[in-house]
GROMACS .gro file of C-alpha atoms in nm:
model
  507
    1MET     CA    1   2.506  14.308   9.838
    2PRO     CA    2   2.390  13.957   9.770
    3THR     CA    3   2.646  13.763   9.596
    4SER     CA    4   2.501  13.570   9.252
    5LEU     CA    5   2.545  13.290   9.391
    6GLN     CA    6   2.282  13.372   9.725
    7ARG     CA    7   2.063  13.509   9.462
    8VAL     CA    8   2.033  13.204   9.297
    9ALA     CA    9   1.993  13.010   9.612
   10THR     CA   10   1.697  13.213   9.718
   11THR     CA   11   1.519  13.148   9.439
   12VAL     CA   12   1.558  12.765   9.340
   13ARG     CA   13   1.337  12.529   9.529
   14PRO     CA   14   1.397  12.536   9.900
   15HIS     CA   15   1.468  12.186   9.948
   16LEU     CA   16   1.784  12.232   9.689
   17ARG     CA   17   1.914  12.531   9.902
   18TRP     CA   18   2.142  12.321  10.103
   19VAL     CA   19   2.305  12.210   9.761
   20PHE     CA   20   2.391  12.576   9.691
   21ALA     CA   21   2.493  12.616  10.031
   22SER     CA   22   2.725  12.389  10.022
   23MET     CA   23   2.869  12.493   9.710
   24VAL     CA   24   2.911  12.866   9.836
   25CYS     CA   25   3.131  12.674  10.108
   26VAL     CA   26   3.334  12.474   9.875
   27LEU     CA   27   3.422  12.769   9.652
   28VAL     CA   28   3.406  13.064   9.895
   29LEU     CA   29   3.565  12.905  10.201
   30GLY     CA   30   3.769  12.653   9.962
   31ALA     CA   31   3.670  12.345  10.186
   32CYS     CA   32   3.573  12.340  10.562
   33SER     CA   33   3.897  12.161  10.683
   34GLY     CA   34   4.220  12.229  10.933
   35ASP     CA   35   4.481  12.362  10.697
   36SER     CA   36   4.266  12.536  10.446
   37THR     CA   37   4.413  12.792  10.203
   38GLY     CA   38   4.079  12.959  10.086
   39PRO     CA   39   4.079  13.315  10.072
   40GLY     CA   40   3.835  13.315  10.352
   41ASP     CA   41   4.054  13.119  10.586
   42ALA     CA   42   4.374  13.253  10.857
   43PRO     CA   43   4.679  13.173  10.694
   44ASN     CA   44   4.839  12.846  10.777
   45GLN     CA   45   5.037  12.799  11.061
   46SER     CA   46   5.366  12.597  11.051
   47PRO     CA   47   5.405  12.295  11.277
   48THR     CA   48   5.636  12.268  11.550
   49ALA     CA   49   5.969  11.997  11.551
   50SER     CA   50   6.058  11.859  11.874
   51PHE     CA   51   6.254  11.556  11.946
   52THR     CA   52   6.377  11.309  12.216
   53PHE     CA   53   6.663  11.088  12.184
   54THR     CA   54   6.878  10.841  12.385
   55CYS     CA   55   7.247  10.716  12.341
   56THR     CA   56   7.411  10.382  12.410
   57ASP     CA   57   7.778  10.392  12.309
   58LEU     CA   58   7.768  10.477  11.934
   59THR     CA   59   7.432  10.452  11.877
   60CYS     CA   60   7.127  10.673  11.902
   61SER     CA   61   6.758  10.651  11.898
   62PHE     CA   62   6.572  10.966  11.817
   63ASP     CA   63   6.153  11.027  11.882
   64GLY     CA   64   5.985  11.320  11.681
   65ALA     CA   65   5.652  11.213  11.863
   66ALA     CA   66   5.655  11.558  12.051
   67SER     CA   67   5.637  11.709  11.728
   68SER     CA   68   5.268  11.921  11.633
   69ASP     CA   69   5.072  12.138  11.448
   70SER     CA   70   4.812  12.355  11.573
   71ASP     CA   71   4.581  12.359  11.238
   72GLY     CA   72   4.615  12.044  11.121
   73THR     CA   73   4.830  11.738  11.101
   74VAL     CA   74   5.197  11.650  11.046
   75ALA     CA   75   5.283  11.484  10.745
   76SER     CA   76   5.670  11.388  10.763
   77TYR     CA   77   5.932  11.350  10.909
   78ALA     CA   78   6.309  11.419  10.796
   79TRP     CA   79   6.623  11.380  10.998
   80THR     CA   80   7.000  11.495  10.930
   81PHE     CA   81   7.223  11.367  11.148
   82GLY     CA   82   7.520  11.598  11.165
   83ASP     CA   83   7.763  11.323  10.978
   84GLY     CA   84   7.628  11.338  10.677
   85THR     CA   85   7.353  11.090  10.700
   86SER     CA   86   6.989  11.112  10.686
   87ALA     CA   87   6.703  10.912  10.759
   88ALA     CA   88   6.265  10.963  10.735
   89GLY     CA   89   5.990  10.907  10.999
   90ALA     CA   90   5.865  10.993  11.346
   91THR     CA   91   6.127  10.746  11.485
   92ALA     CA   92   6.525  10.667  11.420
   93THR     CA   93   6.791  10.573  11.483
   94HIS     CA   94   7.216  10.601  11.409
   95ALA     CA   95   7.488  10.441  11.485
   96TYR     CA   96   7.781  10.690  11.461
   97ALA     CA   97   8.118  10.573  11.302
   98ALA     CA   98   8.313  10.777  11.588
   99ALA     CA   99   8.285  10.958  11.860
  100GLY     CA  100   8.235  11.333  11.888
  101SER     CA  101   7.973  11.640  11.881
  102PHE     CA  102   7.724  11.621  11.610
  103ASP     CA  103   7.418  11.840  11.524
  104VAL     CA  104   7.109  11.658  11.475
  105VAL     CA  105   6.815  11.813  11.262
  106LEU     CA  106   6.427  11.767  11.251
  107THR     CA  107   6.235  11.893  10.988
  108VAL     CA  108   5.843  11.820  10.970
  109THR     CA  109   5.610  11.934  10.698
  110ASP     CA  110   5.244  11.965  10.754
  111ASN     CA  111   4.922  11.862  10.547
  112GLY     CA  112   4.915  12.183  10.432
  113GLY     CA  113   5.299  12.185  10.268
  114ALA     CA  114   5.437  12.437  10.569
  115SER     CA  115   5.762  12.334  10.755
  116GLY     CA  116   5.922  12.388  11.049
  117SER     CA  117   6.294  12.240  11.187
  118THR     CA  118   6.468  12.229  11.514
  119SER     CA  119   6.840  12.132  11.594
  120ARG     CA  120   6.971  11.958  11.911
  121GLN     CA  121   7.334  11.819  11.996
  122VAL     CA  122   7.460  11.441  12.044
  123ASN     CA  123   7.771  11.328  12.186
  124PRO     CA  124   7.766  10.975  12.150
  125THR     CA  125   8.085  10.818  12.334
  126ALA     CA  126   8.283  10.506  12.180
  127ALA     CA  127   8.267  10.202  12.393
  128ALA     CA  128   8.575  10.112  12.546
  129ALA     CA  129   8.756   9.816  12.502
  130GLY     CA  130   8.738   9.515  12.778
  131PRO     CA  131   9.012   9.348  12.902
  132LEU     CA  132   8.991   8.972  12.797
  133GLY     CA  133   9.133   8.809  13.133
  134SER     CA  134   9.416   8.929  13.346
  135THR     CA  135   9.750   9.040  13.269
  136ILE     CA  136  10.005   8.811  13.126
  137LEU     CA  137  10.333   8.841  13.333
  138GLY     CA  138  10.685   8.797  13.195
  139GLU     CA  139  10.883   8.542  13.406
  140ALA     CA  140  11.086   8.809  13.558
  141VAL     CA  141  11.265   9.147  13.616
  142ASN     CA  142  11.399   9.254  13.297
  143ASP     CA  143  11.257   8.964  13.087
  144GLN     CA  144  11.132   9.309  12.816
  145PHE     CA  145  10.818   9.007  12.776
  146GLY     CA  146  10.616   9.145  12.518
  147ARG     CA  147  10.819   9.288  12.268
  148ALA     CA  148  10.686   9.044  12.009
  149LEU     CA  149  10.327   8.919  11.971
  150ALA     CA  150  10.126   8.750  11.729
  151ILE     CA  151   9.761   8.627  11.744
  152SER     CA  152   9.546   8.319  11.584
  153ASP     CA  153   9.254   8.472  11.337
  154ASP     CA  154   9.018   8.373  11.648
  155GLY     CA  155   9.213   8.572  11.894
  156THR     CA  156   9.266   8.263  12.151
  157ARG     CA  157   9.594   8.240  12.095
  158ILE     CA  158   9.897   8.421  12.096
  159VAL     CA  159  10.295   8.401  12.112
  160ALA     CA  160  10.471   8.644  12.269
  161GLY     CA  161  10.861   8.705  12.311
  162ALA     CA  162  11.076   8.798  12.611
  163PRO     CA  163  11.418   8.887  12.450
  164THR     CA  164  11.660   8.964  12.723
  165ASN     CA  165  11.510   8.670  12.951
  166SER     CA  166  11.785   8.449  13.115
  167GLY     CA  167  11.603   8.153  13.241
  168ASN     CA  168  11.826   7.920  13.022
  169LEU     CA  169  12.150   8.180  12.940
  170ASN     CA  170  12.174   8.530  13.017
  171GLN     CA  171  11.933   8.702  12.838
  172SER     CA  172  11.935   8.416  12.550
  173GLY     CA  173  11.571   8.508  12.540
  174HIS     CA  174  11.252   8.256  12.552
  175VAL     CA  175  10.921   8.270  12.358
  176ARG     CA  176  10.588   8.173  12.518
  177VAL     CA  177  10.242   8.061  12.384
  178PHE     CA  178   9.925   8.119  12.559
  179GLU     CA  179   9.561   8.003  12.497
  180TRP     CA  180   9.269   8.136  12.631
  181SER     CA  181   9.067   7.888  12.852
  182GLY     CA  182   8.681   8.074  12.821
  183THR     CA  183   8.838   8.222  13.226
  184SER     CA  184   9.209   8.253  13.200
  185TRP     CA  185   9.518   8.276  12.973
  186ASP     CA  186   9.743   7.925  13.022
  187GLN     CA  187  10.053   7.854  12.897
  188LEU     CA  188  10.004   7.615  12.607
  189GLY     CA  189  10.331   7.370  12.607
  190ALA     CA  190  10.707   7.437  12.727
  191ASP     CA  191  10.904   7.762  12.701
  192PHE     CA  192  11.118   7.796  12.387
  193ASP     CA  193  11.443   7.952  12.504
  194GLY     CA  194  11.786   8.077  12.352
  195GLY     CA  195  12.055   7.837  12.290
  196SER     CA  196  12.324   8.052  12.372
  197ALA     CA  197  12.406   8.367  12.600
  198GLY     CA  198  12.289   8.731  12.436
  199GLN     CA  199  12.084   8.519  12.121
  200LEU     CA  200  11.748   8.715  12.199
  201ILE     CA  201  11.547   8.540  12.097
  202GLY     CA  202  11.179   8.710  12.117
  203GLU     CA  203  11.290   9.066  11.966
  204GLU     CA  204  11.011   9.257  11.731
  205ASN     CA  205  10.897   9.069  11.429
  206THR     CA  206  11.049   8.745  11.468
  207ILE     CA  207  10.723   8.560  11.592
  208ALA     CA  208  10.453   8.426  11.356
  209ILE     CA  209  10.165   8.221  11.433
  210SER     CA  210   9.909   8.061  11.186
  211GLY     CA  211   9.558   8.112  11.132
  212ASP     CA  212   9.440   7.880  11.384
  213GLY     CA  213   9.725   7.898  11.639
  214ASN     CA  214   9.827   7.518  11.555
  215ARG     CA  215  10.178   7.630  11.420
  216ILE     CA  216  10.393   7.906  11.535
  217ALA     CA  217  10.754   8.003  11.336
  218ILE     CA  218  11.024   8.141  11.536
  219GLY     CA  219  11.331   8.335  11.404
  220ARG     CA  220  11.669   8.362  11.569
  221HIS     CA  221  11.897   8.576  11.383
  222ARG     CA  222  12.189   8.606  11.609
  223ALA     CA  223  12.215   8.205  11.620
  224ASN     CA  224  12.483   8.062  11.437
  225GLY     CA  225  12.752   8.324  11.425
  226ASN     CA  226  12.437   8.582  11.344
  227GLY     CA  227  12.397   8.382  11.020
  228GLY     CA  228  12.038   8.291  11.192
  229THR     CA  229  11.802   8.034  11.190
  230VAL     CA  230  11.407   7.976  11.149
  231GLN     CA  231  11.196   7.693  11.294
  232VAL     CA  232  10.859   7.597  11.269
  233TYR     CA  233  10.645   7.439  11.550
  234GLU     CA  234  10.356   7.256  11.557
  235TYR     CA  235  10.115   7.174  11.896
  236VAL     CA  236  10.054   6.824  11.895
  237GLY     CA  237   9.885   6.638  12.184
  238SER     CA  238  10.024   6.880  12.483
  239GLY     CA  239  10.331   6.953  12.307
  240TRP     CA  240  10.545   7.158  12.058
  241ASN     CA  241  10.715   6.950  11.761
  242GLN     CA  242  10.957   7.069  11.521
  243VAL     CA  243  10.768   7.085  11.133
  244GLY     CA  244  11.054   7.017  10.892
  245SER     CA  245  11.425   7.079  10.988
  246THR     CA  246  11.565   7.433  11.061
  247ILE     CA  247  11.618   7.694  10.801
  248SER     CA  248  11.949   7.812  10.835
  249GLY     CA  249  12.159   8.137  10.688
  250ASN     CA  250  12.546   8.185  10.602
  251THR     CA  251  12.780   8.349  10.864
  252GLY     CA  252  12.669   8.711  10.921
  253ARG     CA  253  12.364   8.724  10.698
  254GLN     CA  254  12.088   8.759  10.994
  255LEU     CA  255  11.805   8.506  10.870
  256GLY     CA  256  11.524   8.509  11.048
  257TYR     CA  257  11.552   8.888  11.150
  258SER     CA  258  11.184   8.874  11.059
  259VAL     CA  259  10.931   8.579  11.000
  260ALA     CA  260  10.585   8.538  10.880
  261LEU     CA  261  10.343   8.255  10.804
  262SER     CA  262  10.056   8.171  10.550
  263THR     CA  263   9.697   8.088  10.746
  264THR     CA  264   9.758   7.769  10.717
  265GLY     CA  265  10.110   7.763  10.848
  266ASP     CA  266  10.227   7.561  10.530
  267ARG     CA  267  10.437   7.898  10.405
  268VAL     CA  268  10.681   8.047  10.596
  269ALA     CA  269  10.856   8.411  10.467
  270VAL     CA  270  11.205   8.460  10.621
  271GLY     CA  271  11.364   8.819  10.645
  272VAL     CA  272  11.760   8.832  10.565
  273PRO     CA  273  11.885   9.143  10.600
  274ASN     CA  274  12.219   9.132  10.557
  275ALA     CA  275  12.224   8.938  10.257
  276GLY     CA  276  12.364   9.004   9.895
  277THR     CA  277  12.706   9.102   9.847
  278VAL     CA  278  12.952   9.124  10.173
  279GLY     CA  279  12.927   9.435  10.349
  280ASN     CA  280  12.642   9.550  10.145
  281ALA     CA  281  12.321   9.443  10.281
  282GLU     CA  282  12.084   9.500  10.024
  283GLY     CA  283  11.888   9.229  10.219
  284ALA     CA  284  11.669   8.927  10.091
  285VAL     CA  285  11.363   8.771  10.130
  286ARG     CA  286  11.321   8.405  10.079
  287VAL     CA  287  10.936   8.247  10.095
  288TYR     CA  288  10.941   7.808  10.177
  289ALA     CA  289  10.685   7.610  10.134
  290LEU     CA  290  10.627   7.253  10.308
  291SER     CA  291  10.614   6.955  10.099
  292GLY     CA  292  10.650   6.587  10.225
  293GLY     CA  293  10.764   6.717  10.550
  294ALA     CA  294  11.056   6.942  10.431
  295TRP     CA  295  11.087   7.323  10.373
  296SER     CA  296  11.172   7.414  10.000
  297GLN     CA  297  11.246   7.750   9.867
  298LEU     CA  298  10.997   7.889   9.645
  299GLY     CA  299  11.182   8.041   9.344
  300THR     CA  300  11.513   8.274   9.457
  301ASP     CA  301  11.594   8.551   9.687
  302ILE     CA  302  11.364   8.870   9.664
  303MET     CA  303  11.656   9.080   9.674
  304GLY     CA  304  11.688   9.467   9.770
  305GLU     CA  305  11.739   9.732   9.529
  306ALA     CA  306  12.047   9.859   9.661
  307PRO     CA  307  12.349   9.805   9.912
  308GLY     CA  308  12.288   9.930  10.235
  309ASP     CA  309  11.864   9.864  10.193
  310ARG     CA  310  11.841   9.609  10.473
  311SER     CA  311  11.568   9.469  10.285
  312GLY     CA  312  11.367   9.218  10.502
  313VAL     CA  313  11.385   9.384  10.844
  314SER     CA  314  11.018   9.327  10.853
  315VAL     CA  315  10.785   9.048  10.603
  316ASP     CA  316  10.439   8.989  10.645
  317LEU     CA  317  10.260   8.731  10.417
  318SER     CA  318   9.878   8.731  10.260
  319GLY     CA  319   9.657   8.434  10.378
  320GLY     CA  320   9.731   8.187  10.117
  321GLY     CA  321  10.104   8.303  10.086
  322ASP     CA  322  10.132   8.378   9.738
  323ARG     CA  323  10.236   8.749   9.809
  324VAL     CA  324  10.502   8.856  10.047
  325ALA     CA  325  10.523   9.276  10.145
  326VAL     CA  326  10.874   9.351  10.238
  327GLY     CA  327  11.029   9.667  10.480
  328ALA     CA  328  11.358   9.801  10.346
  329GLN     CA  329  11.431  10.070  10.643
  330GLY     CA  330  11.772  10.165  10.462
  331ASN     CA  331  11.641  10.203  10.125
  332ASP     CA  332  11.722  10.597   9.985
  333GLY     CA  333  11.501  10.584   9.698
  334ALA     CA  334  11.291  10.938   9.846
  335GLY     CA  335  11.559  11.071  10.031
  336SER     CA  336  11.880  10.916  10.286
  337GLY     CA  337  11.729  10.670  10.478
  338ALA     CA  338  11.372  10.706  10.391
  339GLY     CA  339  11.283  10.340  10.377
  340GLN     CA  340  11.094  10.131  10.135
  341VAL     CA  341  10.813   9.894  10.135
  342ARG     CA  342  10.740   9.649   9.845
  343VAL     CA  343  10.501   9.348   9.747
  344HIS     CA  344  10.553   9.030   9.558
  345ALA     CA  345  10.321   8.766   9.424
  346TRP     CA  346  10.439   8.421   9.302
  347SER     CA  347  10.349   8.332   8.950
  348GLY     CA  348  10.424   7.993   8.991
  349SER     CA  349  10.763   8.022   8.893
  350ALA     CA  350  10.929   8.309   9.064
  351TRP     CA  351  10.814   8.630   9.266
  352VAL     CA  352  10.688   8.966   9.069
  353GLN     CA  353  10.691   9.295   9.206
  354VAL     CA  354  10.293   9.392   9.255
  355GLY     CA  355  10.278   9.750   9.192
  356GLN     CA  356  10.515  10.030   9.216
  357ASP     CA  357  10.761  10.107   9.510
  358MET     CA  358  10.589  10.232   9.833
  359ASP     CA  359  10.858  10.485   9.986
  360GLY     CA  360  10.899  10.682  10.280
  361ASN     CA  361  10.790  11.037  10.294
  362GLY     CA  362  11.163  11.144  10.249
  363ASN     CA  363  11.105  11.503  10.506
  364GLY     CA  364  11.445  11.440  10.682
  365SER     CA  365  11.736  11.137  10.683
  366ASN     CA  366  11.673  10.801  10.791
  367GLU     CA  367  11.314  10.784  10.866
  368LEU     CA  368  11.371  10.403  10.816
  369PHE     CA  369  10.995  10.354  10.674
  370GLY     CA  370  10.925   9.971  10.687
  371MET     CA  371  11.062   9.889  11.018
  372ALA     CA  372  10.735   9.707  11.011
  373VAL     CA  373  10.473   9.595  10.767
  374SER     CA  374  10.131   9.440  10.773
  375ILE     CA  375   9.923   9.282  10.464
  376SER     CA  376   9.578   9.221  10.443
  377ARG     CA  377   9.465   8.836  10.361
  378ASP     CA  378   9.404   8.899  10.000
  379GLY     CA  379   9.728   9.110   9.973
  380THR     CA  380   9.554   9.440   9.844
  381ARG     CA  381   9.644   9.644  10.138
  382VAL     CA  382   9.931   9.695  10.316
  383ALA     CA  383  10.068   9.929  10.600
  384GLY     CA  384  10.428  10.033  10.699
  385TRP     CA  385  10.590  10.292  10.920
  386GLY     CA  386  10.856  10.479  10.962
  387ALA     CA  387  11.027  10.615  11.312
  388GLN     CA  388  11.248  10.913  11.271
  389SER     CA  389  11.137  11.249  11.261
  390GLY     CA  390  10.811  11.153  11.434
  391ASP     CA  391  10.665  10.817  11.391
  392TYR     CA  392  10.404  10.792  11.101
  393ALA     CA  393  10.230  10.512  10.953
  394LYS     CA  394  10.092  10.482  10.602
  395VAL     CA  395   9.828  10.216  10.470
  396PHE     CA  396   9.797  10.161  10.095
  397GLU     CA  397   9.519   9.967   9.872
  398LEU     CA  398   9.611   9.814   9.535
  399VAL     CA  399   9.364   9.989   9.271
  400ALA     CA  400   9.379   9.894   8.926
  401GLY     CA  401   9.762   9.803   8.986
  402THR     CA  402   9.870  10.062   9.151
  403TRP     CA  403   9.928  10.127   9.534
  404VAL     CA  404   9.701  10.401   9.664
  405GLN     CA  405   9.763  10.580  10.000
  406MET     CA  406   9.455  10.550  10.272
  407GLY     CA  407   9.416  10.885  10.382
  408PRO     CA  408   9.661  11.026  10.529
  409ASP     CA  409   9.956  10.919  10.721
  410PHE     CA  410   9.895  10.815  11.053
  411SER     CA  411  10.171  11.007  11.331
  412VAL     CA  412  10.307  11.065  11.653
  413PRO     CA  413  10.484  11.379  11.762
  414ALA     CA  414  10.863  11.341  11.778
  415ALA     CA  415  10.874  11.375  12.171
  416PHE     CA  416  10.707  11.011  12.142
  417ASN     CA  417  10.921  10.858  11.817
  418LEU     CA  418  11.133  10.563  11.790
  419HIS     CA  419  10.849  10.314  11.787
  420MET     CA  420  10.526  10.258  11.638
  421PRO     CA  421  10.401   9.884  11.575
  422ILE     CA  422  10.111   9.860  11.301
  423SER     CA  423   9.871   9.541  11.247
  424LEU     CA  424   9.592   9.524  11.003
  425SER     CA  425   9.261   9.303  11.058
  426ALA     CA  426   9.213   9.023  10.734
  427ASP     CA  427   9.041   9.267  10.518
  428GLY     CA  428   9.241   9.535  10.601
  429SER     CA  429   8.952   9.767  10.709
  430ARG     CA  430   9.097   9.784  11.069
  431ILE     CA  431   9.435   9.918  11.161
  432ALA     CA  432   9.561   9.890  11.540
  433ILE     CA  433   9.872  10.155  11.624
  434GLY     CA  434  10.112  10.138  11.917
  435ARG     CA  435  10.245  10.439  12.067
  436PRO     CA  436  10.457  10.291  12.369
  437PHE     CA  437  10.645  10.653  12.450
  438ALA     CA  438  10.342  10.833  12.423
  439GLY     CA  439  10.177  11.035  12.740
  440THR     CA  440  10.385  11.201  12.964
  441ASN     CA  441  10.553  10.943  13.144
  442THR     CA  442  10.570  10.699  12.861
  443ASN     CA  443  10.273  10.500  12.939
  444GLY     CA  444  10.180  10.433  12.570
  445THR     CA  445   9.855  10.402  12.452
  446LEU     CA  446   9.679  10.188  12.158
  447THR     CA  447   9.493  10.290  11.929
  448LEU     CA  448   9.238  10.122  11.665
  449TYR     CA  449   9.076  10.283  11.352
  450ASP     CA  450   8.857  10.202  11.070
  451TRP     CA  451   8.812  10.268  10.736
  452THR     CA  452   8.527  10.447  10.602
  453GLY     CA  453   8.562  10.415  10.268
  454SER     CA  454   8.687  10.743  10.267
  455ALA     CA  455   8.867  10.810  10.585
  456TRP     CA  456   8.992  10.623  10.876
  457ILE     CA  457   8.849  10.693  11.214
  458GLN     CA  458   8.897  10.611  11.533
  459ALA     CA  459   8.734  10.277  11.664
  460GLY     CA  460   8.650  10.275  12.040
  461MET     CA  461   8.875  10.403  12.322
  462GLU     CA  462   9.200  10.459  12.351
  463ILE     CA  463   9.387  10.194  12.540
  464MET     CA  464   9.635  10.355  12.769
  465GLY     CA  465   9.910  10.213  13.005
  466ASP     CA  466   9.824  10.287  13.382
  467GLN     CA  467  10.167  10.345  13.476
  468PRO     CA  468  10.463  10.517  13.387
  469THR     CA  469  10.693  10.382  13.155
  470ASP     CA  470  10.435  10.102  13.107
  471ASN     CA  471  10.531  10.145  12.740
  472LEU     CA  472  10.168   9.979  12.677
  473GLY     CA  473  10.166   9.951  12.254
  474TRP     CA  474  10.530   9.806  12.191
  475ALA     CA  475  10.378   9.535  11.986
  476VAL     CA  476  10.058   9.495  11.880
  477ALA     CA  477   9.844   9.183  11.712
  478LEU     CA  478   9.485   9.205  11.544
  479SER     CA  479   9.237   8.922  11.496
  480ALA     CA  480   9.097   8.850  11.148
  481ASP     CA  481   8.800   9.046  11.261
  482GLY     CA  482   8.992   9.298  11.413
  483HIS     CA  483   8.783   9.283  11.731
  484THR     CA  484   9.029   9.103  11.967
  485VAL     CA  485   9.355   9.317  12.007
  486ALA     CA  486   9.690   9.198  12.192
  487THR     CA  487   9.945   9.417  12.308
  488GLY     CA  488  10.291   9.428  12.475
  489LEU     CA  489  10.391   9.645  12.792
  490ARG     CA  490  10.780   9.645  12.750
  491GLY     CA  491  10.826   9.827  13.086
  492TYR     CA  492  10.557   9.712  13.335
  493PRO     CA  493  10.574   9.731  13.607
  494GLN     CA  494  10.733  10.068  13.669
  495GLY     CA  495  11.084  10.019  13.706
  496GLY     CA  496  11.071   9.655  13.651
  497LEU     CA  497  11.134   9.592  13.253
  498ARG     CA  498  10.965   9.253  13.367
  499GLY     CA  499  10.713   9.281  13.065
  500ALA     CA  500  10.332   9.205  13.004
  501VAL     CA  501  10.103   9.183  12.777
  502ARG     CA  502   9.722   9.245  12.743
  503VAL     CA  503   9.473   9.148  12.541
  504TYR     CA  504   9.138   9.357  12.467
  505THR     CA  505   8.803   9.260  12.341
  506VAL     CA  506   8.700   9.588  12.131
  507PRO     CA  507   8.345   9.666  11.978
   0.00000   0.00000   0.00000
């Protein structure tokens, strides 16, 4: 039975019949093209998604060119990378924050609106940290070289301690400075030796370096009848000259138990953990500024909260030296010996506490949180660690005047506890954590983590000691940008306790 359009087409003039035939095609067949949806068409076929990929370290490149559509064209490409991020386009490149396995999904849509998807798993791997030069060895067996470390902003100068070195007197200890020449680590100047037997200079927390590496500070808390001293030195020409006079403490107070320098080296913070009422060891921190070639104390002592706190066992300064982080491992605020970290700011006339106390977890006796501290260049991020019942470290950020913990605790099993040094990059977005007793044979590990804005994720591969009892990670120090890290190996080589320092570059 002819349709009305067909009847019309047969009655019009012959030269107009092609017009009506075209109208029939348009109206009845819905346009004569691929992926047509008219009543005379077959159903639109969904496109087929397909892609290839390559990964280099944490960066993966994806290509969806193999996708196709049997009855039309692929109009759009949508990618999800399995880590909460997405992209559009026929090709895409994505840098993962950490190694792992991720399901990548490509969804393609054709010009008729139909879609198809496919999924493939990618396994990006973190780039390995590369050694910068050879291992720097301690001078002699039993030196325990590498128990303390500090590094310049650009990572080209390091200062390291060997507290049981006996080159001068029995276990007087010494400190050495090294500079990267471009091909090797070369000692810069002479040794700094302890002045008496058993002085043990170069212990944990007792050395510091300025941003440019031209100044160092050395604490000798056992000198002068355990009164302690601190000296600051500057590299001039081919040797180290003392800057200002020696800072000294009263008998038994242990001044110099910890030290820190500002970026310029014009301010030095000094821990005095036995300060306070005789026998009570509240502890204190003193900050000195260089003026006219002499060290003058800024304000009064920053005292510990209560007897037995031993405030000042650890200390660190912000870049300008106007904020100081203080560890008080014996504080009982959150439980017996739970420990505490506080930050104080210089008002121009006094040291004023910033935010609230940052206490240990209080999950067991003698957690000793605050045995080490590290503060960012601007003084708004601070890290501390505790060493009992399984080591743990915490990082806090100052938000509207309150210290807010950034992510969960970093921890290590109780079997590997007793030591967990930490170091923050200048902006506080990267932290290096040593676990010197980790591993089957206490080889030790060093791990770096980056802050994503909501979580800490591992940066690069974990660095491990290569021999039993190396204790790699005994001390750690990060350059300002966080891409150079120095670590101490107290037990290297196996059974010798000579000690060593290794420096790595990290992506």
